[in-house]
mmCIF file of N, CA and C in Angstrom:
data_model
loop_
_atom_site.group_PDB
_atom_site.id
_atom_site.type_symbol
_atom_site.label_atom_id
_atom_site.label_comp_id
_atom_site.label_asym_id
_atom_site.label_seq_id
_atom_site.Cartn_x
_atom_site.Cartn_y
_atom_site.Cartn_z
ATOM 1 N N UNK A 1 167.332 22.374 91.145
ATOM 2 C CA UNK A 1 168.306 23.303 90.600
ATOM 3 C C UNK A 1 169.164 22.575 89.570
ATOM 4 N N UNK A 2 169.464 23.260 88.502
ATOM 5 C CA UNK A 2 170.261 22.679 87.433
ATOM 6 C C UNK A 2 171.745 22.821 87.747
ATOM 7 N N UNK A 3 172.535 22.001 87.101
ATOM 8 C CA UNK A 3 173.947 21.955 87.421
ATOM 9 C C UNK A 3 174.712 23.184 86.934
ATOM 10 N N UNK A 4 175.789 23.436 87.627
ATOM 11 C CA UNK A 4 176.689 24.530 87.261
ATOM 12 C C UNK A 4 177.260 24.285 85.868
ATOM 13 N N UNK A 5 177.540 23.038 85.543
ATOM 14 C CA UNK A 5 178.114 22.688 84.246
ATOM 15 C C UNK A 5 177.173 23.101 83.101
ATOM 16 N N UNK A 6 175.887 22.921 83.302
ATOM 17 C CA UNK A 6 174.922 23.295 82.272
ATOM 18 C C UNK A 6 174.862 24.814 82.103
ATOM 19 N N UNK A 7 174.850 25.535 83.204
ATOM 20 C CA UNK A 7 174.834 26.996 83.121
ATOM 21 C C UNK A 7 176.126 27.527 82.514
ATOM 22 N N UNK A 8 177.233 26.864 82.816
ATOM 23 C CA UNK A 8 178.511 27.258 82.230
ATOM 24 C C UNK A 8 178.471 27.082 80.708
ATOM 25 N N UNK A 9 177.906 25.976 80.278
ATOM 26 C CA UNK A 9 177.782 25.718 78.837
ATOM 27 C C UNK A 9 176.870 26.764 78.189
ATOM 28 N N UNK A 10 175.785 27.111 78.856
ATOM 29 C CA UNK A 10 174.873 28.125 78.345
ATOM 30 C C UNK A 10 175.553 29.484 78.250
ATOM 31 N N UNK A 11 176.363 29.806 79.253
ATOM 32 C CA UNK A 11 177.026 31.111 79.258
ATOM 33 C C UNK A 11 178.112 31.214 78.189
ATOM 34 N N UNK A 12 178.475 30.104 77.566
ATOM 35 C CA UNK A 12 179.412 30.155 76.446
ATOM 36 C C UNK A 12 178.761 30.715 75.189
ATOM 37 N N UNK A 13 177.434 30.696 75.139
ATOM 38 C CA UNK A 13 176.746 31.180 73.945
ATOM 39 C C UNK A 13 175.793 32.349 74.215
ATOM 40 N N UNK A 14 175.423 32.539 75.459
ATOM 41 C CA UNK A 14 174.531 33.645 75.837
ATOM 42 C C UNK A 14 175.300 34.532 76.821
ATOM 43 N N UNK A 15 175.348 35.808 76.551
ATOM 44 C CA UNK A 15 176.114 36.701 77.420
ATOM 45 C C UNK A 15 175.520 36.773 78.826
ATOM 46 N N UNK A 16 176.389 37.046 79.773
ATOM 47 C CA UNK A 16 175.943 37.195 81.158
ATOM 48 C C UNK A 16 174.953 38.343 81.270
ATOM 49 N N UNK A 17 175.177 39.379 80.496
ATOM 50 C CA UNK A 17 174.270 40.529 80.496
ATOM 51 C C UNK A 17 172.863 40.110 80.065
ATOM 52 N N UNK A 18 172.789 39.318 79.006
ATOM 53 C CA UNK A 18 171.481 38.852 78.530
ATOM 54 C C UNK A 18 170.811 37.965 79.571
ATOM 55 N N UNK A 19 171.592 37.112 80.209
ATOM 56 C CA UNK A 19 171.025 36.245 81.250
ATOM 57 C C UNK A 19 170.524 37.070 82.435
ATOM 58 N N UNK A 20 171.277 38.093 82.802
ATOM 59 C CA UNK A 20 170.887 38.940 83.935
ATOM 60 C C UNK A 20 169.645 39.773 83.647
ATOM 61 N N UNK A 21 169.360 40.007 82.374
ATOM 62 C CA UNK A 21 168.216 40.840 82.010
ATOM 63 C C UNK A 21 166.912 40.060 81.866
ATOM 64 N N UNK A 22 166.938 38.778 82.132
ATOM 65 C CA UNK A 22 165.709 37.987 82.043
ATOM 66 C C UNK A 22 164.755 38.343 83.173
ATOM 67 N N UNK A 23 163.488 38.356 82.859
ATOM 68 C CA UNK A 23 162.476 38.549 83.899
ATOM 69 C C UNK A 23 162.354 37.252 84.701
ATOM 70 N N UNK A 24 161.690 37.323 85.824
ATOM 71 C CA UNK A 24 161.490 36.120 86.644
ATOM 72 C C UNK A 24 160.754 35.042 85.858
ATOM 73 N N UNK A 25 159.784 35.446 85.075
ATOM 74 C CA UNK A 25 159.019 34.504 84.261
ATOM 75 C C UNK A 25 159.917 33.846 83.216
ATOM 76 N N UNK A 26 160.790 34.626 82.604
ATOM 77 C CA UNK A 26 161.708 34.085 81.608
ATOM 78 C C UNK A 26 162.725 33.135 82.246
ATOM 79 N N UNK A 27 163.186 33.463 83.434
ATOM 80 C CA UNK A 27 164.118 32.582 84.150
ATOM 81 C C UNK A 27 163.447 31.241 84.417
ATOM 82 N N UNK A 28 162.218 31.279 84.876
ATOM 83 C CA UNK A 28 161.479 30.040 85.129
ATOM 84 C C UNK A 28 161.301 29.243 83.845
ATOM 85 N N UNK A 29 160.966 29.929 82.756
ATOM 86 C CA UNK A 29 160.774 29.257 81.477
ATOM 87 C C UNK A 29 162.088 28.639 80.996
ATOM 88 N N UNK A 30 163.195 29.360 81.157
ATOM 89 C CA UNK A 30 164.495 28.837 80.740
ATOM 90 C C UNK A 30 164.876 27.621 81.564
ATOM 91 N N UNK A 31 164.670 27.688 82.863
ATOM 92 C CA UNK A 31 164.979 26.540 83.718
ATOM 93 C C UNK A 31 164.137 25.332 83.337
ATOM 94 N N UNK A 32 162.895 25.559 82.988
ATOM 95 C CA UNK A 32 162.017 24.481 82.555
ATOM 96 C C UNK A 32 162.522 23.867 81.247
ATOM 97 N N UNK A 33 162.899 24.722 80.302
ATOM 98 C CA UNK A 33 163.429 24.242 79.017
ATOM 99 C C UNK A 33 164.718 23.445 79.228
ATOM 100 N N UNK A 34 165.593 23.940 80.083
ATOM 101 C CA UNK A 34 166.850 23.244 80.343
ATOM 102 C C UNK A 34 166.614 21.920 81.055
ATOM 103 N N UNK A 35 165.656 21.888 81.954
ATOM 104 C CA UNK A 35 165.314 20.635 82.638
ATOM 105 C C UNK A 35 164.827 19.586 81.644
ATOM 106 N N UNK A 36 164.026 20.032 80.678
ATOM 107 C CA UNK A 36 163.547 19.116 79.636
ATOM 108 C C UNK A 36 164.720 18.534 78.852
ATOM 109 N N UNK A 37 165.685 19.390 78.514
ATOM 110 C CA UNK A 37 166.860 18.927 77.774
ATOM 111 C C UNK A 37 167.641 17.884 78.573
ATOM 112 N N UNK A 38 167.825 18.146 79.851
ATOM 113 C CA UNK A 38 168.562 17.216 80.701
ATOM 114 C C UNK A 38 167.835 15.877 80.747
ATOM 115 N N UNK A 39 166.521 15.911 80.859
ATOM 116 C CA UNK A 39 165.747 14.671 80.873
ATOM 117 C C UNK A 39 165.846 13.942 79.544
ATOM 118 N N UNK A 40 165.762 14.678 78.435
ATOM 119 C CA UNK A 40 165.847 14.068 77.105
ATOM 120 C C UNK A 40 167.192 13.383 76.890
ATOM 121 N N UNK A 41 168.242 13.939 77.479
ATOM 122 C CA UNK A 41 169.599 13.407 77.313
ATOM 123 C C UNK A 41 169.993 12.491 78.479
ATOM 124 N N UNK A 42 169.008 12.083 79.260
ATOM 125 C CA UNK A 42 169.224 11.176 80.395
ATOM 126 C C UNK A 42 170.305 11.679 81.353
ATOM 127 N N UNK A 43 170.308 12.983 81.562
ATOM 128 C CA UNK A 43 171.220 13.582 82.523
ATOM 129 C C UNK A 43 172.629 13.825 82.003
ATOM 130 N N UNK A 44 172.907 13.466 80.753
ATOM 131 C CA UNK A 44 174.245 13.646 80.188
ATOM 132 C C UNK A 44 174.361 15.026 79.556
ATOM 133 N N UNK A 45 174.882 15.964 80.317
ATOM 134 C CA UNK A 45 174.966 17.352 79.862
ATOM 135 C C UNK A 45 175.874 17.488 78.643
ATOM 136 N N UNK A 46 176.871 16.634 78.534
ATOM 137 C CA UNK A 46 177.767 16.679 77.375
ATOM 138 C C UNK A 46 177.023 16.393 76.077
ATOM 139 N N UNK A 47 175.897 15.708 76.160
ATOM 140 C CA UNK A 47 175.097 15.388 74.972
ATOM 141 C C UNK A 47 174.204 16.550 74.531
ATOM 142 N N UNK A 48 174.091 17.577 75.363
ATOM 143 C CA UNK A 48 173.281 18.750 75.024
ATOM 144 C C UNK A 48 174.110 19.658 74.131
ATOM 145 N N UNK A 49 173.631 19.878 72.923
ATOM 146 C CA UNK A 49 174.378 20.687 71.956
ATOM 147 C C UNK A 49 174.107 22.171 72.178
ATOM 148 N N UNK A 50 174.973 22.970 71.571
ATOM 149 C CA UNK A 50 174.761 24.412 71.638
ATOM 150 C C UNK A 50 173.482 24.795 70.904
ATOM 151 N N UNK A 51 173.149 24.064 69.850
ATOM 152 C CA UNK A 51 171.879 24.313 69.157
ATOM 153 C C UNK A 51 170.698 24.034 70.075
ATOM 154 N N UNK A 52 170.798 22.967 70.878
ATOM 155 C CA UNK A 52 169.753 22.658 71.859
ATOM 156 C C UNK A 52 169.599 23.814 72.844
ATOM 157 N N UNK A 53 170.727 24.332 73.305
ATOM 158 C CA UNK A 53 170.698 25.432 74.265
ATOM 159 C C UNK A 53 170.120 26.704 73.650
ATOM 160 N N UNK A 54 170.482 26.973 72.415
ATOM 161 C CA UNK A 54 169.923 28.152 71.738
ATOM 162 C C UNK A 54 168.414 28.023 71.567
ATOM 163 N N UNK A 55 167.947 26.830 71.241
ATOM 164 C CA UNK A 55 166.512 26.605 71.095
ATOM 165 C C UNK A 55 165.810 26.814 72.434
ATOM 166 N N UNK A 56 166.402 26.325 73.508
ATOM 167 C CA UNK A 56 165.818 26.514 74.846
ATOM 168 C C UNK A 56 165.755 28.007 75.181
ATOM 169 N N UNK A 57 166.827 28.725 74.861
ATOM 170 C CA UNK A 57 166.887 30.178 75.106
ATOM 171 C C UNK A 57 165.763 30.880 74.336
ATOM 172 N N UNK A 58 165.635 30.559 73.073
ATOM 173 C CA UNK A 58 164.625 31.214 72.253
ATOM 174 C C UNK A 58 163.212 30.880 72.725
ATOM 175 N N UNK A 59 162.986 29.656 73.170
ATOM 176 C CA UNK A 59 161.666 29.268 73.677
ATOM 177 C C UNK A 59 161.332 30.013 74.972
ATOM 178 N N UNK A 60 162.349 30.322 75.739
ATOM 179 C CA UNK A 60 162.132 30.967 77.042
ATOM 180 C C UNK A 60 162.000 32.480 76.941
ATOM 181 N N UNK A 61 162.540 33.043 75.876
ATOM 182 C CA UNK A 61 162.543 34.517 75.803
ATOM 183 C C UNK A 61 161.582 35.024 74.825
#
């Protein structure tokens, strides 16, 4: 499971409504994309930019 801090950062740019409307497959894809970002940044969520998060969102949806 990904950290609350990461989801909080994501919710600053993606509405809760949009997040709630994701299909199960899209949720899995988004979690996978976010996990990749966390690994790329060696677990430092502060290093994940909003552009990174938007790219993950677009890849998942």
